[in-house]
Structure formats: structure tokens, C-alpha cells
Amino acid sequence: MIATARLINVGLSDALRPTAGSPQLRPLILLRLETSDGLSGHGEAAPLEAYDGISTERALAALERHQMVLKGRPGPTDPSELREAVAACVTADPLPQALAAVDMALWDLIGRRSGLSVHELLGASDPSPIPLNATIGAVAPAEAAAEAAAAHEAGFEALKVKVGTPDDRQRLKAVREAVGPDMLIRADANGAWDRLTAPERLRALARFDIELFEEPVHGLEVTEALARGLPDVAVSLDESASAALAHGARRLCSALCLKVSASGGISGLIADAARARELGYEVYIASTLDGPLGIAAALHAAAVVRPDRHCGLATLGRFDRPVPTALQPTNGLIRAPAGPGLGDRLLNWY
Ligand SMILES: [Mg+2]
């Protein structure tokens, strides 16, 4: 296989820029694998340095090592050959964000060779639609309320609201008032609190009927202590989910948020979900501002994993370009795209 990686910078929509008019680009790496008989498969690396600490340069360096490994190999014809190719790449560089692109592109290749979609290859021939949450940033309360009302109107049953700023209480109050009592509201602090501040913050915000507090604090011990101290409040790990799985001795909180990028692809995500459930966690899936290939990959994995809670995969609207038709949410749901491979008409976006 010949592998080529291309870095692209995708603009984010105006509303999400830190200040109006300032440029904000999200770098993504598109990986193309080509076999000697003319087939091609595509994957995407989506490191997000502000979130996972992995720079674009680090991911490109890992993919260069993976390119050397793949060079001597024929395209895989079945999942066992895929696993061998991914294992060889792990030996060359275990960076999950780069392995995700390789794994995705290999699944896409097998699908294109066989004419099947990735979810069919994974054994989910008639996948259920995946319930998604809409996401609201740490914006002013009035703006948050308007976005929440729009998501409610569009049919979403769940919202994720960013917290960790001084106006959290006002934002959640405004959102709850805008959507009424039935909508699920998840609060994501991205680790903004610590051992001392978190219990009081969670207690104060729980009165807005919060479905789940996502990564209220960074770190395993402190999360476990927090979750134990507040048994009526559900807590999940996102940034620390991989560490919780590596720790692996016991369940530390209610749920883990898994991502194609952090898990090293579709295969890794399915394995991580199985491991998480063995430990007693609920699981759900989200994106790290992935492009269409990453979102499609997560949806194919979700067809098998069948997440326990709403998933954060309705994120393509945050970019300044049209969302591919197959990945547009309808009433807060998206189905895994039809094949072959990861899905058709996803590449024009890049
Ligand atoms: Mg999060």
C-alpha cells in the first residue's frame, strides 16, 4: 500500500471564534491508502492539541512511520489482515491519533473491495439511529438559551453545556428555562475544577437537573473521590477516559466518553467500549472536532457499541462548510452512513 498524508486547515464557523472576525482554523490530516490493484481507502487524524496535547506535527511524524510499515504490505482483504497491519503500525509508533487514521482507512479499503459498509463488516447490518446531543459553548446565558431553544426545536433530546466559568449557574438556569424539564442537560467542565472546588460546584449546579457531569476534574483518584462523595450525581471521564481504562482495576465513576481519535480508530474504540463495560462503566462516544471521516467512523463503531447515553457526534455544523447529507442529524439522530466503506460523498468536504 502507498500511504499519503495531507494536512488541511478547515475554518470554523463565525459563531465559534473566540472573538468576532478572528481567524480560527482546525487542522486535520487526511490519509489516503492506495493498493497496487487501484483501490483506495481514506482515514483522518484529528489530534486537538488544546484538548489532548497532541500537535499536528507529532501526528504527521507518527504517520510517516506508519507509511513505511504499510509500504511493504498488500491491502487487507479481511479484518484479521487489518489487525495485523495495525499491530505492525503500533510497533512503529503507538500514537492513537495517527493509528486512528490508519485503522479507518484500512476499514474503508476492505469495505470498498467487498462493496460493504464498515458497519456491515462489523456485523451490524441494520444499525439503529444514534441519539446525539447538541453542544453549547461557555457563552453568555442569553446566547446559551437561544442555542438551547434552537436545538430543542431541531429535535434534540439532549444538550451538552460547557461549564467552568463564573457564570455557570446563570447559563444552566437560562438553558433549563429555555428547554423545559424533559431535555437532558450534560455539563462538561473539561477539568476546570479541583478536589476542593468541585464538590461545591457540582452540588450547586445539580439543582438544574444535570444528566451527567463530564470531566469535572482531571485525574483518576480525585474523580473517584468526587463520585463517591456525591452518589446521587452521575460523573463521567472524557479527557481522562484512556487513563481510566489503563488503570483498569475498578470503576471510578458512572461513564466514559470514548473517541475514535483517543482509542486509535474504529477497532480500538470497540475494544475500549468492551473493556469499559467489563469494568462496569456506561459508555458514549464523542468527536474531537472530527471531519466527516472521523464522524462516519464513530457512527460505524456506534452501530456495534450501541452507546448507553447520547453521543457528541453532531459537531460538523461547527465548520464553515456544508455538512455532508449522510451526516446531517434529523431530530437529533444520525444513522451510520451506507457504504461502501466509511460512506460515499464524504471526501469532497476536505
Ligand atoms: Mg468533554
Tab-separated table of C-alpha atoms and ligand atoms in Angstrom:
chain	number	residue	atom	x	y	z
A	1	MET	CA	0.000	0.000	0.000
A	2	ILE	CA	1.096	3.527	-0.709
A	3	ALA	CA	0.048	5.936	2.043
A	4	THR	CA	-0.092	9.693	1.591
A	5	ALA	CA	-0.976	12.193	4.299
A	6	ARG	CA	-2.282	15.669	3.536
A	7	LEU	CA	-2.675	18.424	6.105
A	8	ILE	CA	-5.704	20.643	5.660
A	9	ASN	CA	-6.858	23.611	7.702
A	10	VAL	CA	-10.601	23.882	7.963
A	11	GLY	CA	-12.282	27.103	9.032
A	12	LEU	CA	-14.647	27.118	11.996
A	13	SER	CA	-17.935	28.946	11.671
A	14	ASP	CA	-18.014	32.572	12.809
A	15	ALA	CA	-20.097	31.975	15.896
A	16	LEU	CA	-17.427	29.787	17.493
A	17	ARG	CA	-14.430	32.014	17.048
A	18	PRO	CA	-13.109	33.419	20.318
A	19	THR	CA	-13.623	36.973	19.107
A	20	ALA	CA	-15.691	38.027	16.131
A	21	GLY	CA	-13.645	38.202	12.961
A	22	SER	CA	-10.556	36.410	14.317
A	23	PRO	CA	-9.392	33.541	12.132
A	24	GLN	CA	-9.665	30.095	13.625
A	25	LEU	CA	-8.603	27.029	11.738
A	26	ARG	CA	-8.895	23.423	12.739
A	27	PRO	CA	-6.038	21.333	11.238
A	28	LEU	CA	-6.967	17.792	10.142
A	29	ILE	CA	-4.823	15.170	8.415
A	30	LEU	CA	-6.374	13.223	5.553
A	31	LEU	CA	-4.708	9.830	4.980
A	32	ARG	CA	-5.091	8.035	1.648
A	33	LEU	CA	-4.083	4.386	1.196
A	34	GLU	CA	-3.729	3.000	-2.309
A	35	THR	CA	-3.298	-0.643	-3.237
A	36	SER	CA	-1.400	-1.990	-6.245
A	37	ASP	CA	-4.695	-3.024	-7.863
A	38	GLY	CA	-6.003	0.532	-7.844
A	39	LEU	CA	-8.283	0.594	-4.776
A	40	SER	CA	-8.140	3.452	-2.298
A	41	GLY	CA	-9.299	3.971	1.270
A	42	HIS	CA	-9.286	7.110	3.412
A	43	GLY	CA	-8.945	7.955	7.070
A	44	GLU	CA	-8.428	11.042	9.170
A	45	ALA	CA	-6.172	12.013	12.060
A	46	ALA	CA	-7.765	14.608	14.328
A	47	PRO	CA	-5.336	15.494	17.118
A	48	LEU	CA	-6.514	18.572	19.014
A	49	GLU	CA	-3.582	19.958	20.954
A	50	ALA	CA	-5.633	22.149	23.299
A	51	TYR	CA	-7.639	19.076	24.301
A	52	ASP	CA	-5.344	16.014	24.024
A	53	GLY	CA	-1.898	17.637	23.995
A	54	ILE	CA	-1.009	16.120	20.612
A	55	SER	CA	0.302	18.520	17.984
A	56	THR	CA	-0.314	18.176	14.264
A	57	GLU	CA	3.458	17.773	13.768
A	58	ARG	CA	3.574	14.850	16.214
A	59	ALA	CA	0.708	13.109	14.397
A	60	LEU	CA	2.347	13.689	10.987
A	61	ALA	CA	5.628	12.217	12.300
A	62	ALA	CA	3.795	9.094	13.518
A	63	LEU	CA	2.010	8.742	10.177
A	64	GLU	CA	5.359	8.923	8.373
A	65	ARG	CA	6.487	5.880	10.385
A	66	HIS	CA	3.211	4.128	9.604
A	67	GLN	CA	3.673	4.896	5.897
A	68	MET	CA	6.986	2.994	5.938
A	69	VAL	CA	5.318	-0.021	7.595
A	70	LEU	CA	2.391	-0.071	5.179
A	71	LYS	CA	4.617	0.302	2.119
A	72	GLY	CA	5.640	-3.346	2.191
A	73	ARG	CA	2.121	-4.695	2.736
A	74	PRO	CA	-0.728	-5.553	0.383
A	75	GLY	CA	-4.148	-4.052	1.106
A	76	PRO	CA	-6.096	-6.080	3.703
A	77	THR	CA	-8.937	-8.267	2.458
A	78	ASP	CA	-10.441	-9.078	5.854
A	79	PRO	CA	-10.432	-7.836	9.478
A	80	SER	CA	-7.671	-10.218	10.590
A	81	GLU	CA	-5.279	-8.770	7.982
A	82	LEU	CA	-6.347	-5.312	9.135
A	83	ARG	CA	-5.458	-6.197	12.738
A	84	GLU	CA	-2.013	-7.421	11.623
A	85	ALA	CA	-1.355	-4.182	9.712
A	86	VAL	CA	-2.484	-2.020	12.659
A	87	ALA	CA	-0.350	-4.084	15.076
A	88	ALA	CA	2.710	-3.503	12.865
A	89	CYS	CA	1.992	0.238	12.894
A	90	VAL	CA	1.663	0.180	16.712
A	91	THR	CA	5.193	-1.214	16.890
A	92	ALA	CA	6.469	1.645	14.714
A	93	ASP	CA	4.593	4.357	16.666
A	94	PRO	CA	1.723	3.773	19.094
A	95	LEU	CA	0.233	7.290	18.857
A	96	PRO	CA	-3.556	6.628	18.887
A	97	GLN	CA	-4.438	9.794	16.959
A	98	ALA	CA	-2.350	8.572	13.984
A	99	LEU	CA	-3.376	4.914	14.330
A	100	ALA	CA	-6.993	6.099	14.111
A	101	ALA	CA	-6.356	7.384	10.575
A	102	VAL	CA	-4.664	4.110	9.549
A	103	ASP	CA	-7.379	1.909	11.076
A	104	MET	CA	-10.157	3.961	9.473
A	105	ALA	CA	-8.510	3.899	6.038
A	106	LEU	CA	-7.968	0.121	6.273
A	107	TRP	CA	-11.641	-0.462	7.142
A	108	ASP	CA	-12.592	1.819	4.257
A	109	LEU	CA	-10.375	-0.241	1.901
A	110	ILE	CA	-11.907	-3.565	2.962
A	111	GLY	CA	-15.363	-2.082	2.530
A	112	ARG	CA	-14.594	-0.755	-0.930
A	113	ARG	CA	-13.127	-4.087	-2.009
A	114	SER	CA	-16.186	-6.015	-0.782
A	115	GLY	CA	-18.869	-3.413	-1.557
A	116	LEU	CA	-19.982	-3.469	2.094
A	117	SER	CA	-20.239	-0.653	4.597
A	118	VAL	CA	-17.978	-0.722	7.644
A	119	HIS	CA	-20.933	-1.368	9.965
A	120	GLU	CA	-21.910	-4.359	7.823
A	121	LEU	CA	-18.327	-5.636	8.020
A	122	LEU	CA	-18.610	-5.263	11.790
A	123	GLY	CA	-21.798	-7.347	11.866
A	124	ALA	CA	-24.376	-4.578	12.325
A	125	SER	CA	-26.389	-4.936	9.117
A	126	ASP	CA	-29.358	-2.805	10.201
A	127	PRO	CA	-27.970	-0.179	12.573
A	128	SER	CA	-30.288	1.827	14.813
A	129	PRO	CA	-30.070	5.624	14.591
A	130	ILE	CA	-27.710	7.020	17.227
A	131	PRO	CA	-29.191	9.644	19.615
A	132	LEU	CA	-26.968	12.716	19.764
A	133	ASN	CA	-26.552	15.738	21.980
A	134	ALA	CA	-26.214	19.291	20.725
A	135	THR	CA	-23.312	21.253	22.222
A	136	ILE	CA	-23.378	24.733	23.716
A	137	GLY	CA	-20.140	26.555	24.484
A	138	ALA	CA	-19.329	28.607	27.571
A	139	VAL	CA	-21.238	31.533	26.120
A	140	ALA	CA	-23.329	34.227	27.827
A	141	PRO	CA	-26.597	32.945	29.362
A	142	ALA	CA	-28.912	34.620	26.821
A	143	GLU	CA	-26.925	33.208	23.907
A	144	ALA	CA	-26.856	29.761	25.527
A	145	ALA	CA	-30.626	29.890	26.000
A	146	ALA	CA	-31.175	30.823	22.332
A	147	GLU	CA	-28.919	27.966	21.160
A	148	ALA	CA	-30.662	25.549	23.531
A	149	ALA	CA	-34.096	26.549	22.218
A	150	ALA	CA	-32.879	26.058	18.624
A	151	ALA	CA	-31.538	22.571	19.459
A	152	HIS	CA	-34.835	21.693	21.160
A	153	GLU	CA	-36.736	22.920	18.103
A	154	ALA	CA	-34.460	20.811	15.843
A	155	GLY	CA	-35.489	17.690	17.764
A	156	PHE	CA	-32.502	17.073	20.044
A	157	GLU	CA	-33.362	15.373	23.358
A	158	ALA	CA	-30.017	16.144	24.974
A	159	LEU	CA	-27.678	19.100	25.307
A	160	LYS	CA	-24.119	19.367	26.439
A	161	VAL	CA	-23.297	22.704	28.016
A	162	LYS	CA	-19.748	23.817	28.717
A	163	VAL	CA	-19.157	24.939	32.297
A	164	GLY	CA	-16.166	26.025	34.371
A	165	THR	CA	-16.654	29.800	34.141
A	166	PRO	CA	-18.022	32.217	36.762
A	167	ASP	CA	-21.468	32.408	35.084
A	168	ASP	CA	-22.162	28.632	35.026
A	169	ARG	CA	-25.165	28.938	37.286
A	170	GLN	CA	-26.794	31.642	35.173
A	171	ARG	CA	-26.018	29.745	31.941
A	172	LEU	CA	-27.540	26.467	33.162
A	173	LYS	CA	-30.542	28.261	34.633
A	174	ALA	CA	-31.173	30.055	31.308
A	175	VAL	CA	-30.771	26.805	29.354
A	176	ARG	CA	-33.075	24.830	31.644
A	177	GLU	CA	-35.719	27.544	31.424
A	178	ALA	CA	-35.409	27.622	27.617
A	179	VAL	CA	-35.864	23.873	27.091
A	180	GLY	CA	-38.189	22.814	29.911
A	181	PRO	CA	-37.900	19.865	32.274
A	182	ASP	CA	-37.649	16.936	29.831
A	183	MET	CA	-34.453	17.693	27.962
A	184	LEU	CA	-31.281	16.047	29.227
A	185	ILE	CA	-28.588	18.569	30.116
A	186	ARG	CA	-24.997	17.387	30.463
A	187	ALA	CA	-22.411	19.748	31.949
A	188	ASP	CA	-18.836	19.492	30.645
A	189	ALA	CA	-16.205	21.235	32.764
A	190	ASN	CA	-13.150	19.964	30.825
A	191	GLY	CA	-11.390	19.505	34.184
A	192	ALA	CA	-11.883	23.130	35.241
A	193	TRP	CA	-12.406	22.291	38.925
A	194	ASP	CA	-10.231	20.612	41.528
A	195	ARG	CA	-10.570	18.498	44.666
A	196	LEU	CA	-11.588	21.487	46.756
A	197	THR	CA	-13.892	23.361	44.392
A	198	ALA	CA	-15.613	20.509	42.542
A	199	PRO	CA	-17.985	19.131	45.241
A	200	GLU	CA	-19.496	22.544	45.911
A	201	ARG	CA	-19.807	23.337	42.177
A	202	LEU	CA	-21.494	20.018	41.414
A	203	ARG	CA	-23.935	20.412	44.297
A	204	ALA	CA	-24.775	23.974	43.248
A	205	LEU	CA	-25.336	23.086	39.579
A	206	ALA	CA	-27.122	19.755	40.170
A	207	ARG	CA	-30.288	21.681	41.039
A	208	PHE	CA	-30.753	22.321	37.299
A	209	ASP	CA	-31.283	18.573	36.906
A	210	ILE	CA	-27.982	17.680	35.268
A	211	GLU	CA	-27.851	14.319	33.472
A	212	LEU	CA	-24.109	13.944	33.904
A	213	PHE	CA	-21.039	15.969	34.846
A	214	GLU	CA	-18.329	15.283	32.263
A	215	GLU	CA	-14.668	15.515	33.411
A	216	PRO	CA	-15.390	17.857	36.328
A	217	VAL	CA	-11.772	17.380	37.454
A	218	HIS	CA	-8.739	15.888	35.715
A	219	GLY	CA	-7.224	12.781	37.241
A	220	LEU	CA	-8.409	9.398	38.419
A	221	GLU	CA	-8.108	9.490	42.204
A	222	VAL	CA	-9.777	12.852	42.533
A	223	THR	CA	-12.596	11.803	40.189
A	224	GLU	CA	-13.209	8.634	42.171
A	225	ALA	CA	-13.321	10.567	45.442
A	226	LEU	CA	-15.701	13.130	43.951
A	227	ALA	CA	-18.053	10.491	42.511
A	228	ARG	CA	-18.087	8.554	45.789
A	229	GLY	CA	-18.838	11.684	47.779
A	230	LEU	CA	-21.836	12.538	45.561
A	231	PRO	CA	-23.612	9.240	44.909
A	232	ASP	CA	-26.737	10.949	43.501
A	233	VAL	CA	-24.778	12.790	40.785
A	234	ALA	CA	-23.520	10.996	37.659
A	235	VAL	CA	-19.910	11.733	36.701
A	236	SER	CA	-18.061	10.712	33.532
A	237	LEU	CA	-14.469	10.883	32.342
A	238	ASP	CA	-13.577	12.246	28.909
A	239	GLU	CA	-10.001	13.617	28.746
A	240	SER	CA	-9.040	11.012	31.392
A	241	ALA	CA	-11.023	8.104	29.867
A	242	SER	CA	-7.943	6.371	28.364
A	243	ALA	CA	-6.130	6.664	31.700
A	244	ALA	CA	-9.152	5.135	33.467
A	245	LEU	CA	-9.042	2.156	31.097
A	246	ALA	CA	-5.280	1.792	31.509
A	247	HIS	CA	-5.734	1.919	35.301
A	248	GLY	CA	-8.355	-0.746	34.808
A	249	ALA	CA	-8.617	-2.054	38.365
A	250	ARG	CA	-12.161	-0.842	39.060
A	251	ARG	CA	-14.885	1.550	38.009
A	252	LEU	CA	-14.149	5.089	39.202
A	253	CYS	CA	-17.366	6.883	38.168
A	254	SER	CA	-20.526	6.310	36.099
A	255	ALA	CA	-19.445	6.570	32.482
A	256	LEU	CA	-16.611	7.008	29.986
A	257	CYS	CA	-16.715	9.213	26.895
A	258	LEU	CA	-14.809	7.420	24.111
A	259	LYS	CA	-13.413	8.937	20.919
A	260	VAL	CA	-12.150	7.405	17.692
A	261	SER	CA	-9.033	9.564	17.915
A	262	ALA	CA	-8.091	8.687	21.508
A	263	SER	CA	-8.948	4.993	21.053
A	264	GLY	CA	-6.816	4.592	17.897
A	265	GLY	CA	-9.665	4.083	15.433
A	266	ILE	CA	-12.803	2.022	14.972
A	267	SER	CA	-11.197	-1.226	16.189
A	268	GLY	CA	-9.723	0.485	19.242
A	269	LEU	CA	-12.985	2.207	20.132
A	270	ILE	CA	-14.954	-1.048	20.018
A	271	ALA	CA	-12.296	-2.751	22.174
A	272	ASP	CA	-12.250	0.161	24.634
A	273	ALA	CA	-16.051	0.085	24.923
A	274	ALA	CA	-15.992	-3.645	25.709
A	275	ARG	CA	-13.280	-3.148	28.316
A	276	ALA	CA	-15.127	-0.189	29.858
A	277	ARG	CA	-18.306	-2.226	30.199
A	278	GLU	CA	-16.406	-5.125	31.769
A	279	LEU	CA	-15.350	-2.652	34.435
A	280	GLY	CA	-18.975	-1.516	34.886
A	281	TYR	CA	-18.909	1.828	33.052
A	282	GLU	CA	-21.607	3.115	30.781
A	283	VAL	CA	-20.137	4.365	27.506
A	284	TYR	CA	-20.921	7.059	24.986
A	285	ILE	CA	-18.990	8.399	22.020
A	286	ALA	CA	-17.946	11.912	21.020
A	287	SER	CA	-15.762	13.676	18.463
A	288	THR	CA	-12.676	15.855	18.909
A	289	LEU	CA	-13.955	18.259	16.234
A	290	ASP	CA	-13.520	15.460	13.699
A	291	GLY	CA	-14.204	15.857	9.994
A	292	PRO	CA	-16.742	13.690	8.138
A	293	LEU	CA	-14.485	10.616	8.003
A	294	GLY	CA	-13.975	10.674	11.777
A	295	ILE	CA	-17.694	11.181	12.425
A	296	ALA	CA	-18.579	8.380	9.990
A	297	ALA	CA	-16.026	6.093	11.680
A	298	ALA	CA	-17.549	6.842	15.095
A	299	LEU	CA	-21.057	6.105	13.777
A	300	HIS	CA	-19.966	2.742	12.319
A	301	ALA	CA	-18.388	1.868	15.671
A	302	ALA	CA	-21.513	3.100	17.471
A	303	ALA	CA	-23.656	0.729	15.390
A	304	VAL	CA	-21.854	-2.108	17.196
A	305	VAL	CA	-21.198	-0.481	20.578
A	306	ARG	CA	-24.795	0.815	20.991
A	307	PRO	CA	-23.877	3.643	23.370
A	308	ASP	CA	-25.653	3.956	26.728
A	309	ARG	CA	-26.029	7.732	26.554
A	310	HIS	CA	-26.389	10.451	23.920
A	311	CYS	CA	-23.293	10.905	21.770
A	312	GLY	CA	-21.399	14.079	20.890
A	313	LEU	CA	-21.211	13.484	17.148
A	314	ALA	CA	-23.313	16.408	15.909
A	315	THR	CA	-20.235	18.612	15.597
A	316	LEU	CA	-19.807	19.047	11.824
A	317	GLY	CA	-22.004	22.146	11.927
A	318	ARG	CA	-19.169	23.913	13.708
A	319	PHE	CA	-17.154	24.096	10.477
A	320	ASP	CA	-17.595	26.767	7.833
A	321	ARG	CA	-18.617	24.273	5.131
A	322	PRO	CA	-21.769	22.280	4.376
A	323	VAL	CA	-22.354	19.099	6.377
A	324	PRO	CA	-22.417	16.051	4.035
A	325	THR	CA	-26.015	14.904	3.589
A	326	ALA	CA	-25.431	11.454	5.104
A	327	LEU	CA	-24.135	13.033	8.316
A	328	GLN	CA	-26.832	15.639	8.916
A	329	PRO	CA	-28.742	14.971	12.142
A	330	THR	CA	-32.507	14.529	11.818
A	331	ASN	CA	-34.456	15.017	15.052
A	332	GLY	CA	-31.190	14.656	16.940
A	333	LEU	CA	-30.347	11.300	15.358
A	334	ILE	CA	-27.804	10.097	12.766
A	335	ARG	CA	-27.551	6.617	11.315
A	336	ALA	CA	-24.205	5.081	10.305
A	337	PRO	CA	-23.736	6.000	6.624
A	338	ALA	CA	-24.425	3.477	3.879
A	339	GLY	CA	-21.326	2.071	2.232
A	340	PRO	CA	-19.209	1.078	0.631
A	341	GLY	CA	-16.541	1.530	3.282
A	342	LEU	CA	-16.923	4.535	5.572
A	343	GLY	CA	-19.519	6.056	3.221
A	344	ASP	CA	-19.850	7.830	-0.082
A	345	ARG	CA	-19.550	11.549	-0.816
A	346	LEU	CA	-17.549	12.326	2.306
A	347	LEU	CA	-14.292	13.316	0.581
A	348	ASN	CA	-15.477	16.444	-1.240
A	349	TRP	CA	-15.637	18.145	2.135
A	350	TYR	CA	-11.826	18.026	2.591
B	1	MG	MG	-15.654	16.688	27.152
